[in-house]
Amino acid sequence: MNIDSRNKLIKNGWKIIRKDDYPEPRIKIATGSNGAWSTLEKYKSKAERDRMFKVLLTADKTIDD
């Protein structure tokens, strides 16, 4: 997905999330400003992060990158 498509979705109320492992397990969310991503939440383990990722994806307007 390119930045313009991402920004259109964000502008219409969608949340775009992704998993990240460095420097620690976390979930990041697209902010819509110049393709930037910010940390939504940090986790103690990848398993904990993955469980929460699945929960977040159950929301109607949340997609993964």
JSON list of N, CA and C in Angstrom, two decimals:
[
{"chain": "A", "resi": 1, "resn": "MET", "atom": "N", "xyz": [0.86, -1.17, 0.00]},
{"chain": "A", "resi": 1, "resn": "MET", "atom": "CA", "xyz": [0.00, 0.00, 0.00]},
{"chain": "A", "resi": 1, "resn": "MET", "atom": "C", "xyz": [0.90, 1.24, 0.00]},
{"chain": "A", "resi": 2, "resn": "ASN", "atom": "N", "xyz": [0.59, 2.20, -0.86]},
{"chain": "A", "resi": 2, "resn": "ASN", "atom": "CA", "xyz": [1.41, 3.41, -0.88]},
{"chain": "A", "resi": 2, "resn": "ASN", "atom": "C", "xyz": [0.89, 4.44, 0.14]},
{"chain": "A", "resi": 3, "resn": "ILE", "atom": "N", "xyz": [1.67, 5.49, 0.33]},
{"chain": "A", "resi": 3, "resn": "ILE", "atom": "CA", "xyz": [1.36, 6.47, 1.37]},
{"chain": "A", "resi": 3, "resn": "ILE", "atom": "C", "xyz": [0.04, 7.20, 1.11]},
{"chain": "A", "resi": 4, "resn": "ASP", "atom": "N", "xyz": [-0.27, 7.46, -0.16]},
{"chain": "A", "resi": 4, "resn": "ASP", "atom": "CA", "xyz": [-1.52, 8.16, -0.47]},
{"chain": "A", "resi": 4, "resn": "ASP", "atom": "C", "xyz": [-2.73, 7.30, -0.09]},
{"chain": "A", "resi": 5, "resn": "SER", "atom": "N", "xyz": [-2.66, 6.02, -0.40]},
{"chain": "A", "resi": 5, "resn": "SER", "atom": "CA", "xyz": [-3.76, 5.11, -0.04]},
{"chain": "A", "resi": 5, "resn": "SER", "atom": "C", "xyz": [-3.90, 5.02, 1.47]},
{"chain": "A", "resi": 6, "resn": "ARG", "atom": "N", "xyz": [-2.77, 4.93, 2.16]},
{"chain": "A", "resi": 6, "resn": "ARG", "atom": "CA", "xyz": [-2.78, 4.86, 3.62]},
{"chain": "A", "resi": 6, "resn": "ARG", "atom": "C", "xyz": [-3.42, 6.11, 4.22]},
{"chain": "A", "resi": 7, "resn": "ASN", "atom": "N", "xyz": [-3.04, 7.28, 3.69]},
{"chain": "A", "resi": 7, "resn": "ASN", "atom": "CA", "xyz": [-3.58, 8.53, 4.21]},
{"chain": "A", "resi": 7, "resn": "ASN", "atom": "C", "xyz": [-5.09, 8.64, 3.98]},
{"chain": "A", "resi": 8, "resn": "LYS", "atom": "N", "xyz": [-5.59, 8.14, 2.84]},
{"chain": "A", "resi": 8, "resn": "LYS", "atom": "CA", "xyz": [-7.03, 8.14, 2.58]},
{"chain": "A", "resi": 8, "resn": "LYS", "atom": "C", "xyz": [-7.77, 7.32, 3.62]},
{"chain": "A", "resi": 9, "resn": "LEU", "atom": "N", "xyz": [-7.23, 6.14, 3.92]},
{"chain": "A", "resi": 9, "resn": "LEU", "atom": "CA", "xyz": [-7.87, 5.28, 4.92]},
{"chain": "A", "resi": 9, "resn": "LEU", "atom": "C", "xyz": [-7.89, 5.94, 6.29]},
{"chain": "A", "resi": 10, "resn": "ILE", "atom": "N", "xyz": [-6.75, 6.50, 6.69]},
{"chain": "A", "resi": 10, "resn": "ILE", "atom": "CA", "xyz": [-6.65, 7.14, 8.00]},
{"chain": "A", "resi": 10, "resn": "ILE", "atom": "C", "xyz": [-7.63, 8.32, 8.08]},
{"chain": "A", "resi": 11, "resn": "LYS", "atom": "N", "xyz": [-7.70, 9.09, 7.01]},
{"chain": "A", "resi": 11, "resn": "LYS", "atom": "CA", "xyz": [-8.61, 10.24, 6.97]},
{"chain": "A", "resi": 11, "resn": "LYS", "atom": "C", "xyz": [-10.07, 9.82, 7.14]},
{"chain": "A", "resi": 12, "resn": "ASN", "atom": "N", "xyz": [-10.39, 8.60, 6.71]},
{"chain": "A", "resi": 12, "resn": "ASN", "atom": "CA", "xyz": [-11.76, 8.09, 6.82]},
{"chain": "A", "resi": 12, "resn": "ASN", "atom": "C", "xyz": [-11.98, 7.23, 8.06]},
{"chain": "A", "resi": 13, "resn": "GLY", "atom": "N", "xyz": [-11.10, 7.35, 9.04]},
{"chain": "A", "resi": 13, "resn": "GLY", "atom": "CA", "xyz": [-11.32, 6.70, 10.33]},
{"chain": "A", "resi": 13, "resn": "GLY", "atom": "C", "xyz": [-10.72, 5.31, 10.50]},
{"chain": "A", "resi": 14, "resn": "TRP", "atom": "N", "xyz": [-9.96, 4.84, 9.51]},
{"chain": "A", "resi": 14, "resn": "TRP", "atom": "CA", "xyz": [-9.33, 3.52, 9.62]},
{"chain": "A", "resi": 14, "resn": "TRP", "atom": "C", "xyz": [-8.05, 3.62, 10.44]},
{"chain": "A", "resi": 15, "resn": "LYS", "atom": "N", "xyz": [-7.71, 2.52, 11.12]},
{"chain": "A", "resi": 15, "resn": "LYS", "atom": "CA", "xyz": [-6.45, 2.41, 11.85]},
{"chain": "A", "resi": 15, "resn": "LYS", "atom": "C", "xyz": [-5.62, 1.33, 11.16]},
{"chain": "A", "resi": 16, "resn": "ILE", "atom": "N", "xyz": [-4.37, 1.65, 10.87]},
{"chain": "A", "resi": 16, "resn": "ILE", "atom": "CA", "xyz": [-3.47, 0.71, 10.22]},
{"chain": "A", "resi": 16, "resn": "ILE", "atom": "C", "xyz": [-2.37, 0.38, 11.22]},
{"chain": "A", "resi": 17, "resn": "ILE", "atom": "N", "xyz": [-2.26, -0.91, 11.55]},
{"chain": "A", "resi": 17, "resn": "ILE", "atom": "CA", "xyz": [-1.29, -1.33, 12.56]},
{"chain": "A", "resi": 17, "resn": "ILE", "atom": "C", "xyz": [-0.30, -2.33, 11.96]},
{"chain": "A", "resi": 18, "resn": "ARG", "atom": "N", "xyz": [0.84, -2.44, 12.63]},
{"chain": "A", "resi": 18, "resn": "ARG", "atom": "CA", "xyz": [1.84, -3.44, 12.24]},
{"chain": "A", "resi": 18, "resn": "ARG", "atom": "C", "xyz": [2.61, -3.90, 13.46]},
{"chain": "A", "resi": 19, "resn": "LYS", "atom": "N", "xyz": [3.15, -5.11, 13.35]},
{"chain": "A", "resi": 19, "resn": "LYS", "atom": "CA", "xyz": [3.99, -5.65, 14.42]},
{"chain": "A", "resi": 19, "resn": "LYS", "atom": "C", "xyz": [5.42, -5.18, 14.20]},
{"chain": "A", "resi": 20, "resn": "ASP", "atom": "N", "xyz": [6.15, -5.02, 15.31]},
{"chain": "A", "resi": 20, "resn": "ASP", "atom": "CA", "xyz": [7.56, -4.65, 15.24]},
{"chain": "A", "resi": 20, "resn": "ASP", "atom": "C", "xyz": [8.28, -5.35, 16.39]},
{"chain": "A", "resi": 21, "resn": "ASP", "atom": "N", "xyz": [9.50, -5.79, 16.13]},
{"chain": "A", "resi": 21, "resn": "ASP", "atom": "CA", "xyz": [10.27, -6.51, 17.14]},
{"chain": "A", "resi": 21, "resn": "ASP", "atom": "C", "xyz": [11.46, -5.73, 17.70]},
{"chain": "A", "resi": 22, "resn": "TYR", "atom": "N", "xyz": [11.83, -4.64, 17.05]},
{"chain": "A", "resi": 22, "resn": "TYR", "atom": "CA", "xyz": [13.03, -3.93, 17.47]},
{"chain": "A", "resi": 22, "resn": "TYR", "atom": "C", "xyz": [12.67, -2.56, 18.01]},
{"chain": "A", "resi": 23, "resn": "PRO", "atom": "N", "xyz": [13.13, -2.15, 19.14]},
{"chain": "A", "resi": 23, "resn": "PRO", "atom": "CA", "xyz": [14.07, -2.81, 20.04]},
{"chain": "A", "resi": 23, "resn": "PRO", "atom": "C", "xyz": [13.40, -3.80, 20.99]},
{"chain": "A", "resi": 24, "resn": "GLU", "atom": "N", "xyz": [12.07, -3.82, 20.98]},
{"chain": "A", "resi": 24, "resn": "GLU", "atom": "CA", "xyz": [11.31, -4.76, 21.80]},
{"chain": "A", "resi": 24, "resn": "GLU", "atom": "C", "xyz": [9.97, -5.02, 21.12]},
{"chain": "A", "resi": 25, "resn": "PRO", "atom": "N", "xyz": [9.29, -6.11, 21.48]},
{"chain": "A", "resi": 25, "resn": "PRO", "atom": "CA", "xyz": [8.00, -6.38, 20.83]},
{"chain": "A", "resi": 25, "resn": "PRO", "atom": "C", "xyz": [7.02, -5.23, 21.07]},
{"chain": "A", "resi": 26, "resn": "ARG", "atom": "N", "xyz": [6.42, -4.76, 19.98]},
{"chain": "A", "resi": 26, "resn": "ARG", "atom": "CA", "xyz": [5.47, -3.66, 20.09]},
{"chain": "A", "resi": 26, "resn": "ARG", "atom": "C", "xyz": [4.54, -3.67, 18.89]},
{"chain": "A", "resi": 27, "resn": "ILE", "atom": "N", "xyz": [3.48, -2.89, 19.01]},
{"chain": "A", "resi": 27, "resn": "ILE", "atom": "CA", "xyz": [2.56, -2.66, 17.90]},
{"chain": "A", "resi": 27, "resn": "ILE", "atom": "C", "xyz": [2.65, -1.19, 17.55]},
{"chain": "A", "resi": 28, "resn": "LYS", "atom": "N", "xyz": [2.80, -0.93, 16.25]},
{"chain": "A", "resi": 28, "resn": "LYS", "atom": "CA", "xyz": [2.89, 0.44, 15.77]},
{"chain": "A", "resi": 28, "resn": "LYS", "atom": "C", "xyz": [1.63, 0.78, 14.99]},
{"chain": "A", "resi": 29, "resn": "ILE", "atom": "N", "xyz": [1.31, 2.07, 14.95]},
{"chain": "A", "resi": 29, "resn": "ILE", "atom": "CA", "xyz": [0.13, 2.55, 14.23]},
{"chain": "A", "resi": 29, "resn": "ILE", "atom": "C", "xyz": [0.56, 3.66, 13.27]},
{"chain": "A", "resi": 30, "resn": "ALA", "atom": "N", "xyz": [-0.01, 3.63, 12.06]},
{"chain": "A", "resi": 30, "resn": "ALA", "atom": "CA", "xyz": [0.28, 4.67, 11.07]},
{"chain": "A", "resi": 30, "resn": "ALA", "atom": "C", "xyz": [-0.37, 5.97, 11.53]},
{"chain": "A", "resi": 31, "resn": "THR", "atom": "N", "xyz": [0.42, 7.05, 11.49]},
{"chain": "A", "resi": 31, "resn": "THR", "atom": "CA", "xyz": [-0.10, 8.34, 11.95]},
{"chain": "A", "resi": 31, "resn": "THR", "atom": "C", "xyz": [-0.62, 9.20, 10.82]},
{"chain": "A", "resi": 32, "resn": "GLY", "atom": "N", "xyz": [-0.23, 8.91, 9.58]},
{"chain": "A", "resi": 32, "resn": "GLY", "atom": "CA", "xyz": [-0.71, 9.68, 8.45]},
{"chain": "A", "resi": 32, "resn": "GLY", "atom": "C", "xyz": [0.13, 10.90, 8.12]},
{"chain": "A", "resi": 33, "resn": "SER", "atom": "N", "xyz": [1.12, 11.21, 8.95]},
{"chain": "A", "resi": 33, "resn": "SER", "atom": "CA", "xyz": [1.97, 12.36, 8.65]},
{"chain": "A", "resi": 33, "resn": "SER", "atom": "C", "xyz": [3.28, 11.89, 8.01]},
{"chain": "A", "resi": 34, "resn": "ASN", "atom": "N", "xyz": [3.39, 12.08, 6.72]},
{"chain": "A", "resi": 34, "resn": "ASN", "atom": "CA", "xyz": [4.58, 11.70, 5.96]},
{"chain": "A", "resi": 34, "resn": "ASN", "atom": "C", "xyz": [4.94, 10.24, 6.09]},
{"chain": "A", "resi": 35, "resn": "GLY", "atom": "N", "xyz": [3.97, 9.39, 6.22]},
{"chain": "A", "resi": 35, "resn": "GLY", "atom": "CA", "xyz": [4.23, 7.95, 6.31]},
{"chain": "A", "resi": 35, "resn": "GLY", "atom": "C", "xyz": [4.78, 7.50, 7.64]},
{"chain": "A", "resi": 36, "resn": "ALA", "atom": "N", "xyz": [4.66, 8.34, 8.65]},
{"chain": "A", "resi": 36, "resn": "ALA", "atom": "CA", "xyz": [5.23, 8.02, 9.96]},
{"chain": "A", "resi": 36, "resn": "ALA", "atom": "C", "xyz": [4.41, 6.97, 10.71]},
{"chain": "A", "resi": 37, "resn": "TRP", "atom": "N", "xyz": [5.10, 6.24, 11.56]},
{"chain": "A", "resi": 37, "resn": "TRP", "atom": "CA", "xyz": [4.50, 5.25, 12.44]},
{"chain": "A", "resi": 37, "resn": "TRP", "atom": "C", "xyz": [4.88, 5.60, 13.87]},
{"chain": "A", "resi": 38, "resn": "SER", "atom": "N", "xyz": [3.96, 5.40, 14.79]},
{"chain": "A", "resi": 38, "resn": "SER", "atom": "CA", "xyz": [4.28, 5.61, 16.19]},
{"chain": "A", "resi": 38, "resn": "SER", "atom": "C", "xyz": [3.92, 4.35, 16.97]},
{"chain": "A", "resi": 39, "resn": "THR", "atom": "N", "xyz": [4.56, 4.19, 18.11]},
{"chain": "A", "resi": 39, "resn": "THR", "atom": "CA", "xyz": [4.31, 3.02, 18.95]},
{"chain": "A", "resi": 39, "resn": "THR", "atom": "C", "xyz": [2.96, 3.15, 19.62]},
{"chain": "A", "resi": 40, "resn": "LEU", "atom": "N", "xyz": [2.12, 2.15, 19.41]},
{"chain": "A", "resi": 40, "resn": "LEU", "atom": "CA", "xyz": [0.81, 2.10, 20.06]},
{"chain": "A", "resi": 40, "resn": "LEU", "atom": "C", "xyz": [0.97, 1.54, 21.46]},
{"chain": "A", "resi": 41, "resn": "GLU", "atom": "N", "xyz": [1.74, 0.42, 21.57]},
{"chain": "A", "resi": 41, "resn": "GLU", "atom": "CA", "xyz": [1.96, -0.21, 22.87]},
{"chain": "A", "resi": 41, "resn": "GLU", "atom": "C", "xyz": [3.16, -1.14, 22.80]},
{"chain": "A", "resi": 42, "resn": "LYS", "atom": "N", "xyz": [3.88, -1.27, 23.92]},
{"chain": "A", "resi": 42, "resn": "LYS", "atom": "CA", "xyz": [5.03, -2.18, 24.03]},
{"chain": "A", "resi": 42, "resn": "LYS", "atom": "C", "xyz": [4.62, -3.39, 24.85]},
{"chain": "A", "resi": 43, "resn": "TYR", "atom": "N", "xyz": [5.27, -4.53, 24.58]},
{"chain": "A", "resi": 43, "resn": "TYR", "atom": "CA", "xyz": [4.92, -5.79, 25.24]},
{"chain": "A", "resi": 43, "resn": "TYR", "atom": "C", "xyz": [6.16, -6.50, 25.76]},
{"chain": "A", "resi": 44, "resn": "LYS", "atom": "N", "xyz": [5.96, -7.37, 26.75]},
{"chain": "A", "resi": 44, "resn": "LYS", "atom": "CA", "xyz": [7.07, -8.12, 27.34]},
{"chain": "A", "resi": 44, "resn": "LYS", "atom": "C", "xyz": [7.52, -9.26, 26.45]},
{"chain": "A", "resi": 45, "resn": "SER", "atom": "N", "xyz": [6.61, -9.79, 25.62]},
{"chain": "A", "resi": 45, "resn": "SER", "atom": "CA", "xyz": [6.95, -10.92, 24.76]},
{"chain": "A", "resi": 45, "resn": "SER", "atom": "C", "xyz": [6.23, -10.81, 23.41]},
{"chain": "A", "resi": 46, "resn": "LYS", "atom": "N", "xyz": [6.75, -11.53, 22.43]},
{"chain": "A", "resi": 46, "resn": "LYS", "atom": "CA", "xyz": [6.11, -11.56, 21.11]},
{"chain": "A", "resi": 46, "resn": "LYS", "atom": "C", "xyz": [4.74, -12.23, 21.20]},
{"chain": "A", "resi": 47, "resn": "ALA", "atom": "N", "xyz": [4.63, -13.25, 22.03]},
{"chain": "A", "resi": 47, "resn": "ALA", "atom": "CA", "xyz": [3.35, -13.95, 22.18]},
{"chain": "A", "resi": 47, "resn": "ALA", "atom": "C", "xyz": [2.27, -13.00, 22.71]},
{"chain": "A", "resi": 48, "resn": "GLU", "atom": "N", "xyz": [2.62, -12.21, 23.71]},
{"chain": "A", "resi": 48, "resn": "GLU", "atom": "CA", "xyz": [1.67, -11.25, 24.27]},
{"chain": "A", "resi": 48, "resn": "GLU", "atom": "C", "xyz": [1.27, -10.22, 23.20]},
{"chain": "A", "resi": 49, "resn": "ARG", "atom": "N", "xyz": [2.26, -9.74, 22.47]},
{"chain": "A", "resi": 49, "resn": "ARG", "atom": "CA", "xyz": [1.99, -8.78, 21.40]},
{"chain": "A", "resi": 49, "resn": "ARG", "atom": "C", "xyz": [1.08, -9.38, 20.33]},
{"chain": "A", "resi": 50, "resn": "ASP", "atom": "N", "xyz": [1.36, -10.62, 19.93]},
{"chain": "A", "resi": 50, "resn": "ASP", "atom": "CA", "xyz": [0.57, -11.28, 18.89]},
{"chain": "A", "resi": 50, "resn": "ASP", "atom": "C", "xyz": [-0.88, -11.49, 19.32]},
{"chain": "A", "resi": 51, "resn": "ARG", "atom": "N", "xyz": [-1.08, -11.80, 20.60]},
{"chain": "A", "resi": 51, "resn": "ARG", "atom": "CA", "xyz": [-2.45, -11.96, 21.11]},
{"chain": "A", "resi": 51, "resn": "ARG", "atom": "C", "xyz": [-3.21, -10.64, 21.02]},
{"chain": "A", "resi": 52, "resn": "MET", "atom": "N", "xyz": [-2.57, -9.56, 21.42]},
{"chain": "A", "resi": 52, "resn": "MET", "atom": "CA", "xyz": [-3.22, -8.25, 21.37]},
{"chain": "A", "resi": 52, "resn": "MET", "atom": "C", "xyz": [-3.44, -7.80, 19.93]},
{"chain": "A", "resi": 53, "resn": "PHE", "atom": "N", "xyz": [-2.53, -8.14, 19.04]},
{"chain": "A", "resi": 53, "resn": "PHE", "atom": "CA", "xyz": [-2.66, -7.79, 17.63]},
{"chain": "A", "resi": 53, "resn": "PHE", "atom": "C", "xyz": [-3.94, -8.40, 17.06]},
{"chain": "A", "resi": 54, "resn": "LYS", "atom": "N", "xyz": [-4.19, -9.67, 17.40]},
{"chain": "A", "resi": 54, "resn": "LYS", "atom": "CA", "xyz": [-5.41, -10.34, 16.94]},
{"chain": "A", "resi": 54, "resn": "LYS", "atom": "C", "xyz": [-6.66, -9.66, 17.49]},
{"chain": "A", "resi": 55, "resn": "VAL", "atom": "N", "xyz": [-6.60, -9.25, 18.73]},
{"chain": "A", "resi": 55, "resn": "VAL", "atom": "CA", "xyz": [-7.74, -8.56, 19.35]},
{"chain": "A", "resi": 55, "resn": "VAL", "atom": "C", "xyz": [-8.00, -7.24, 18.63]},
{"chain": "A", "resi": 56, "resn": "LEU", "atom": "N", "xyz": [-6.94, -6.48, 18.37]},
{"chain": "A", "resi": 56, "resn": "LEU", "atom": "CA", "xyz": [-7.10, -5.19, 17.69]},
{"chain": "A", "resi": 56, "resn": "LEU", "atom": "C", "xyz": [-7.70, -5.34, 16.30]},
{"chain": "A", "resi": 57, "resn": "LEU", "atom": "N", "xyz": [-7.33, -6.42, 15.61]},
{"chain": "A", "resi": 57, "resn": "LEU", "atom": "CA", "xyz": [-7.83, -6.64, 14.25]},
{"chain": "A", "resi": 57, "resn": "LEU", "atom": "C", "xyz": [-9.31, -7.02, 14.19]},
{"chain": "A", "resi": 58, "resn": "THR", "atom": "N", "xyz": [-9.92, -7.30, 15.34]},
{"chain": "A", "resi": 58, "resn": "THR", "atom": "CA", "xyz": [-11.35, -7.61, 15.34]},
{"chain": "A", "resi": 58, "resn": "THR", "atom": "C", "xyz": [-12.20, -6.35, 15.18]},
{"chain": "A", "resi": 59, "resn": "ALA", "atom": "N", "xyz": [-11.60, -5.18, 15.39]},
{"chain": "A", "resi": 59, "resn": "ALA", "atom": "CA", "xyz": [-12.34, -3.92, 15.20]},
{"chain": "A", "resi": 59, "resn": "ALA", "atom": "C", "xyz": [-12.65, -3.72, 13.72]},
{"chain": "A", "resi": 60, "resn": "ASP", "atom": "N", "xyz": [-13.82, -3.19, 13.43]},
{"chain": "A", "resi": 60, "resn": "ASP", "atom": "CA", "xyz": [-14.27, -3.03, 12.05]},
{"chain": "A", "resi": 60, "resn": "ASP", "atom": "C", "xyz": [-13.34, -2.20, 11.18]},
{"chain": "A", "resi": 61, "resn": "LYS", "atom": "N", "xyz": [-12.77, -1.15, 11.72]},
{"chain": "A", "resi": 61, "resn": "LYS", "atom": "CA", "xyz": [-11.94, -0.26, 10.90]},
{"chain": "A", "resi": 61, "resn": "LYS", "atom": "C", "xyz": [-10.46, -0.32, 11.27]},
{"chain": "A", "resi": 62, "resn": "THR", "atom": "N", "xyz": [-9.98, -1.52, 11.56]},
{"chain": "A", "resi": 62, "resn": "THR", "atom": "CA", "xyz": [-8.56, -1.72, 11.84]},
{"chain": "A", "resi": 62, "resn": "THR", "atom": "C", "xyz": [-8.04, -2.79, 10.90]},
{"chain": "A", "resi": 63, "resn": "ILE", "atom": "N", "xyz": [-6.92, -2.47, 10.21]},
{"chain": "A", "resi": 63, "resn": "ILE", "atom": "CA", "xyz": [-6.29, -3.41, 9.29]},
{"chain": "A", "resi": 63, "resn": "ILE", "atom": "C", "xyz": [-4.80, -3.48, 9.58]},
{"chain": "A", "resi": 64, "resn": "ASP", "atom": "N", "xyz": [-4.16, -4.56, 9.11]},
{"chain": "A", "resi": 64, "resn": "ASP", "atom": "CA", "xyz": [-2.72, -4.66, 9.28]},
{"chain": "A", "resi": 64, "resn": "ASP", "atom": "C", "xyz": [-2.02, -4.27, 7.98]},
{"chain": "A", "resi": 65, "resn": "ASP", "atom": "N", "xyz": [-0.79, -3.83, 8.14]},
{"chain": "A", "resi": 65, "resn": "ASP", "atom": "CA", "xyz": [0.01, -3.35, 7.02]},
{"chain": "A", "resi": 65, "resn": "ASP", "atom": "C", "xyz": [0.77, -4.50, 6.39]}
]
